[in-house]
XYZ file of C-alpha atoms in Angstrom:
416
model
C 38.781 -13.011 11.531
C 40.858 -10.366 9.804
C 43.026 -9.696 12.857
C 43.633 -13.390 13.459
C 44.419 -14.068 9.805
C 46.855 -11.150 9.663
C 48.545 -12.418 12.800
C 49.042 -15.993 11.567
C 49.857 -15.035 7.961
C 46.820 -16.680 6.361
C 45.243 -13.323 5.457
C 47.295 -13.209 2.257
C 46.331 -16.638 0.939
C 44.578 -16.375 -2.436
C 40.917 -17.266 -2.163
C 37.663 -17.415 -4.060
C 34.364 -16.542 -2.414
C 31.080 -17.166 -4.220
C 27.709 -15.558 -3.670
C 24.730 -17.785 -4.436
C 21.297 -18.874 -3.220
C 20.999 -22.466 -2.042
C 17.311 -22.399 -2.861
C 14.654 -20.025 -4.127
C 12.052 -18.576 -1.739
C 9.011 -20.802 -1.300
C 6.752 -20.731 -4.333
C 9.300 -19.115 -6.632
C 10.557 -20.681 -9.852
C 13.286 -18.170 -10.730
C 15.071 -15.150 -9.305
C 16.269 -11.880 -10.842
C 19.779 -10.581 -10.153
C 19.536 -6.950 -9.051
C 21.780 -4.519 -7.218
C 25.003 -5.306 -9.085
C 25.542 -1.735 -10.245
C 24.866 -0.444 -6.746
C 27.344 -2.963 -5.328
C 30.084 -1.887 -7.713
C 29.442 1.761 -6.919
C 29.656 0.972 -3.199
C 32.842 -1.037 -3.732
C 34.528 1.957 -5.298
C 33.830 3.944 -2.121
C 34.526 1.137 0.352
C 37.353 2.214 2.630
C 38.042 2.956 6.279
C 38.634 6.517 7.487
C 39.600 7.630 10.959
C 35.989 7.850 12.131
C 35.362 4.239 11.160
C 38.650 3.061 12.647
C 37.834 4.763 15.926
C 34.859 2.421 16.327
C 37.047 -0.704 16.152
C 40.178 0.669 17.781
C 39.092 -0.669 21.166
C 39.397 -4.315 20.157
C 41.668 -4.446 17.092
C 45.444 -4.364 17.248
C 47.545 -1.701 15.539
C 48.599 -4.027 12.711
C 44.981 -4.626 11.757
C 44.089 -0.955 12.077
C 46.984 -0.013 9.797
C 45.904 -2.646 7.269
C 42.337 -1.311 7.272
C 43.574 2.265 6.934
C 45.279 1.338 3.653
C 42.582 -1.053 2.427
C 41.383 -0.908 -1.154
C 39.994 -3.958 -2.899
C 42.588 -5.142 -5.450
C 41.075 -8.458 -6.507
C 38.846 -9.681 -9.343
C 35.085 -10.152 -9.524
C 33.055 -12.004 -12.135
C 29.325 -12.513 -11.948
C 25.911 -12.707 -13.530
C 25.050 -9.453 -15.273
C 22.443 -7.359 -13.524
C 19.048 -8.378 -14.880
C 20.057 -12.000 -15.441
C 17.806 -14.733 -14.080
C 19.288 -17.058 -11.474
C 18.418 -20.432 -9.990
C 19.496 -22.499 -6.965
C 23.288 -22.697 -6.840
C 23.936 -20.130 -9.583
C 27.358 -18.525 -8.850
C 25.964 -15.001 -9.000
C 29.287 -13.501 -7.888
C 32.808 -14.951 -7.861
C 35.158 -12.798 -5.768
C 38.891 -13.546 -5.957
C 41.810 -12.056 -4.056
C 43.470 -12.375 -0.675
C 41.357 -13.769 2.151
C 41.618 -10.463 3.985
C 40.210 -8.296 1.216
C 37.568 -10.775 0.057
C 36.143 -11.579 3.488
C 35.507 -7.887 4.146
C 33.066 -7.727 1.224
C 30.599 -10.304 2.566
C 28.125 -7.971 4.266
C 28.422 -5.299 1.587
C 27.623 -7.760 -1.205
C 24.897 -9.665 0.599
C 23.040 -6.658 1.968
C 22.732 -5.060 -1.470
C 22.088 -8.135 -3.608
C 19.742 -9.841 -1.141
C 17.557 -6.755 -0.899
C 17.498 -5.674 -4.530
C 17.150 -9.203 -5.927
C 14.213 -9.896 -3.614
C 12.406 -6.782 -4.832
C 13.225 -7.416 -8.502
C 12.150 -11.058 -8.290
C 8.784 -10.090 -6.824
C 8.401 -7.261 -9.327
C 9.075 -9.575 -12.273
C 6.225 -11.853 -11.165
C 3.921 -8.842 -10.950
C 4.963 -7.618 -14.386
C 4.215 -11.039 -15.864
C 0.829 -11.127 -14.143
C -0.017 -7.649 -15.434
C 0.304 -8.763 -19.049
C 1.976 -5.563 -20.364
C -0.220 -3.095 -18.518
C 1.456 -0.067 -16.997
C 2.971 -0.551 -13.514
C 3.846 2.173 -10.997
C 5.961 1.508 -7.895
C 4.362 3.241 -4.890
C 6.041 1.602 -1.902
C 8.124 4.357 -0.309
C 5.805 4.655 2.701
C 6.108 0.944 3.404
C 9.881 0.527 3.601
C 12.962 2.129 5.161
C 13.621 5.599 3.802
C 17.107 4.642 2.605
C 15.806 1.448 0.983
C 12.987 3.164 -0.903
C 15.048 4.467 -3.859
C 16.803 1.101 -4.244
C 13.419 -0.641 -4.177
C 12.135 1.643 -6.907
C 15.237 0.983 -9.000
C 14.880 -2.798 -8.593
C 11.214 -2.653 -9.560
C 12.010 -0.612 -12.672
C 14.789 -3.044 -13.566
C 12.261 -5.879 -13.453
C 9.802 -4.142 -15.760
C 7.830 -1.564 -13.780
C 7.258 1.615 -15.761
C 7.616 4.343 -13.152
C 7.982 5.194 -9.466
C 6.474 7.715 -7.083
C 9.876 8.069 -5.353
C 11.559 11.221 -6.608
C 14.935 10.298 -5.131
C 14.940 7.253 -7.421
C 14.125 9.608 -10.303
C 17.050 11.842 -9.349
C 19.594 9.171 -8.485
C 18.834 6.425 -10.981
C 16.832 8.073 -13.752
C 13.709 5.991 -13.133
C 10.641 7.691 -14.694
C 8.407 9.354 -12.121
C 4.619 9.148 -11.808
C 1.944 9.470 -9.167
C -1.567 10.598 -8.308
C -3.195 12.688 -5.613
C -4.271 11.333 -2.225
C -7.574 11.339 -0.374
C -6.186 14.143 1.799
C -6.249 16.515 -1.164
C -9.944 15.858 -1.758
C -10.748 16.165 1.940
C -8.805 19.440 2.103
C -11.513 21.065 0.029
C -14.213 20.354 2.603
C -15.923 23.135 4.510
C -18.645 23.728 7.052
C -21.156 23.244 4.263
C -19.782 19.803 3.390
C -17.333 18.182 0.981
C -16.345 19.913 -2.227
C -15.009 17.098 -4.392
C -15.516 19.138 -7.532
C -13.371 21.950 -6.139
C -10.555 19.507 -5.418
C -10.736 18.054 -8.922
C -10.885 21.519 -10.486
C -7.832 22.638 -8.521
C -5.806 19.612 -9.587
C -6.746 19.996 -13.230
C -5.955 23.709 -13.257
C -2.491 22.921 -11.884
C -1.682 19.799 -13.891
C -3.990 19.748 -16.927
C -6.663 17.298 -17.982
C -4.066 14.566 -18.491
C -3.877 14.130 -14.727
C -5.390 11.230 -12.756
C -8.164 11.980 -10.268
C -8.821 9.868 -7.178
C -12.550 9.151 -7.335
C -13.329 6.906 -4.349
C -13.004 9.306 -1.399
C -16.787 9.377 -0.996
C -19.182 7.691 -3.418
C -17.308 6.281 -6.404
C -20.165 6.645 -8.899
C -20.644 10.280 -7.937
C -16.872 10.759 -7.962
C -16.550 9.557 -11.544
C -19.457 11.721 -12.678
C -17.946 14.762 -10.964
C -14.531 14.089 -12.477
C -15.927 14.092 -16.016
C -18.146 17.088 -15.313
C -15.097 19.066 -14.241
C -12.492 17.743 -16.686
C -14.550 16.683 -19.659
C -14.211 13.381 -21.558
C -10.499 13.900 -22.234
C -9.536 13.308 -18.570
C -6.315 11.310 -18.395
C -7.310 8.848 -15.695
C -9.199 7.977 -12.551
C -7.821 5.985 -9.634
C -9.618 3.432 -7.473
C -7.887 2.654 -4.171
C -10.376 0.543 -2.230
C -13.196 -1.965 -2.449
C -13.630 -4.887 -4.820
C -11.327 -3.602 -7.538
C -12.554 -5.990 -10.228
C -16.214 -5.131 -9.759
C -15.478 -1.434 -9.420
C -13.228 -1.364 -12.497
C -16.041 -2.798 -14.635
C -18.545 -0.369 -13.138
C -16.274 2.619 -13.674
C -15.351 1.578 -17.223
C -19.017 1.345 -18.176
C -19.735 4.699 -16.584
C -16.781 6.410 -18.259
C -17.752 5.017 -21.647
C -21.345 6.182 -21.194
C -20.021 9.653 -20.359
C -17.926 9.676 -23.537
C -14.613 9.318 -21.669
C -13.603 6.237 -23.608
C -9.887 7.028 -23.429
C -9.769 7.827 -19.705
C -7.583 5.233 -18.060
C -8.419 3.333 -14.889
C -5.657 3.110 -12.284
C -6.070 0.680 -9.397
C -4.080 0.470 -6.175
C -4.529 -0.851 -2.651
C -2.700 -3.894 -1.268
C -1.965 -5.393 -4.681
C 0.403 -8.326 -5.147
C 1.053 -10.651 -8.083
C -1.947 -12.814 -7.219
C -4.353 -9.868 -7.020
C -2.940 -8.498 -10.268
C -3.403 -11.859 -11.978
C -6.996 -11.992 -10.718
C -7.652 -8.601 -12.344
C -6.217 -9.596 -15.715
C -9.631 -9.892 -17.348
C -10.855 -6.589 -15.909
C -10.668 -3.183 -17.660
C -7.658 -2.005 -15.655
C -5.060 0.123 -17.435
C -2.519 0.843 -14.694
C -1.511 -0.861 -11.443
C -0.002 1.003 -8.508
C 1.824 -1.396 -6.181
C 3.336 -0.607 -2.805
C 3.606 -2.807 0.269
C 3.894 -6.216 -1.382
C 6.483 -4.976 -3.818
C 8.927 -3.357 -1.398
C 8.676 -6.312 0.997
C 9.428 -8.849 -1.726
C 5.828 -10.097 -1.698
C 6.466 -12.477 1.167
C 10.182 -12.974 0.475
C 11.951 -9.825 1.777
C 15.375 -11.374 1.207
C 16.665 -13.497 -1.655
C 18.399 -15.859 0.791
C 21.811 -15.470 -0.838
C 24.984 -16.529 0.983
C 28.690 -15.729 0.517
C 30.998 -18.706 0.969
C 34.706 -19.474 0.698
C 35.098 -22.135 -2.023
C 38.809 -22.147 -2.869
C 42.117 -21.471 -1.063
C 45.392 -21.294 -3.031
C 43.817 -23.309 -5.848
C 42.441 -26.026 -3.546
C 38.630 -26.440 -3.402
C 37.106 -26.123 0.061
C 33.498 -26.748 1.033
C 31.199 -26.430 4.010
C 29.554 -29.708 5.096
C 27.095 -28.475 7.734
C 23.707 -30.174 7.498
C 21.359 -28.353 5.101
C 24.017 -25.663 4.595
C 26.447 -27.478 2.344
C 28.483 -25.624 -0.269
C 30.266 -26.854 -3.386
C 34.000 -26.294 -3.467
C 36.058 -24.734 -6.245
C 35.817 -21.637 -8.427
C 33.026 -22.092 -10.967
C 31.706 -20.876 -14.283
C 28.170 -21.130 -15.628
C 26.466 -21.564 -18.976
C 22.828 -21.680 -19.971
C 21.455 -23.830 -22.780
C 18.453 -22.897 -24.906
C 16.526 -24.320 -27.806
C 16.822 -22.562 -31.154
C 13.457 -20.960 -30.371
C 15.152 -19.195 -27.443
C 13.489 -21.189 -24.655
C 16.051 -22.016 -21.987
C 16.275 -25.640 -20.893
C 19.182 -26.004 -18.475
C 21.859 -24.228 -16.489
C 25.230 -25.945 -16.118
C 27.753 -25.049 -13.420
C 31.258 -26.355 -14.050
C 34.799 -25.913 -12.634
C 36.429 -22.720 -13.861
C 39.673 -24.601 -14.460
C 37.920 -27.244 -16.544
C 36.696 -27.338 -20.126
C 33.418 -25.731 -21.024
C 30.711 -28.387 -21.486
C 29.423 -29.246 -24.941
C 26.226 -27.597 -26.134
C 24.764 -30.896 -27.419
C 22.767 -29.178 -30.135
C 21.485 -26.328 -27.968
C 22.336 -22.640 -28.110
C 24.895 -21.832 -25.405
C 25.415 -18.618 -23.481
C 28.123 -17.816 -20.928
C 26.544 -16.263 -17.847
C 29.476 -14.833 -15.915
C 30.965 -11.560 -17.078
C 34.017 -9.642 -15.781
C 33.109 -6.869 -13.318
C 36.336 -5.994 -11.511
C 39.957 -6.593 -12.484
C 42.761 -5.818 -10.021
C 40.360 -3.614 -8.109
C 39.304 -1.593 -11.144
C 35.623 -1.631 -12.023
C 34.837 -2.615 -15.597
C 32.026 -0.884 -17.462
C 28.721 -2.638 -16.906
C 25.352 -2.572 -18.724
C 23.191 0.496 -18.192
C 19.980 0.232 -16.197
C 18.063 0.281 -19.474
C 20.151 -2.587 -20.868
C 19.724 -4.582 -17.657
C 15.981 -3.966 -17.852
C 16.010 -5.406 -21.379
C 17.892 -8.450 -20.064
C 15.143 -9.149 -17.525
C 12.507 -8.893 -20.244
C 14.529 -11.248 -22.451
C 14.886 -13.749 -19.607
C 11.168 -13.801 -18.843
C 10.340 -14.456 -22.491
C 12.961 -17.216 -22.589
C 11.550 -19.101 -19.599
C 9.491 -22.225 -20.288
C 5.842 -21.283 -19.922
C 5.465 -23.257 -16.695
C 8.267 -21.180 -15.203
C 5.955 -18.162 -15.168
C 3.315 -19.877 -13.038
C 2.566 -18.200 -9.721
C 1.877 -21.530 -8.035
C 4.575 -23.359 -6.064
C 6.720 -25.762 -8.024
C 10.201 -26.721 -9.078
C 12.616 -24.118 -10.491
C 11.777 -23.199 -14.074
C 14.844 -25.038 -15.376
C 17.142 -27.641 -13.823
C 20.688 -26.809 -12.741
C 23.407 -29.384 -13.387
C 26.676 -29.299 -11.409
C 29.741 -30.844 -13.023
C 32.804 -31.840 -10.998
């Protein structure tokens, strides 16, 4: 496309591309925008060196190769702030510049935002289901090694408290947390049998009594008793990783209380998703460790976002393919809320037009400047974006937090 557009002169026409989701994944009522900061960081490093050009030199002409060699994005980008909620049709990104420079960003933008938004959207549902209990992301062993830190970041953005991925701790400042594995307990076995107490004693001597002991390697009742015998009633926590977690959590809580360990927390893990977490809401669980379902988007591993050309030299253009239609023209977006803070509607309107009236509601502009003439504008910190997610979840109508399938939490109105 780039080579052809450079050859016929259309590469320099001024265009707007928009990134949006036509629909939410099945069963979802809202999405969470995530990955924006990672996209902007990647954009700042997005260029073509000789090694990259060598790959395409066999089929691109010299004019195109020279253009790529000098490429730096010089256009403008507006979009929804990272941590903002989105709905079907929300113009999450508006990318403006020449066709040539904008079209090159499609895969970069979609690969980052589709992945991170899918993880954050699933994580937000889990956080809501957990009802303010501590959440640890533990999914590194269930996703691509390069995706694991980004998954941890997206989960933290959506409200998780910590991650077991130390690269996410290093790169993004996400708090780290974890527990021991069954292998550590089994390591302390010998010809005379298992030595669970020795394993617990070793862990406590290294990490202190605030650590969390894994108590279900053998018999869980015996494991809990051994843990308190070794650590005393001030043990930080015990983890249950298998079995009927609700039944076992009640059993373990009663046993801990009887042993005087009333402050010892119960951590549960093992194939948890938002539905399993919701089912455990009434149980004495203090911490959830979530892995596979989280890093795979809990059934929706991509957010389904697309990147479409919507305007050329000020003229709206739109795709008409069946079930893949787009709406032409550069757009802006506002969100209306009651005075109580509950959001009631999202309105998408032409950027060249007047902003719609609030009609008695509180109004908030959703799109913020991100890039101007190729220069990246300061964006919210991860902590601030995390606060924005929390604000959005509180602002949703109560039915928008349901885990059952249904319509989007609020309607979206498109003005022409």
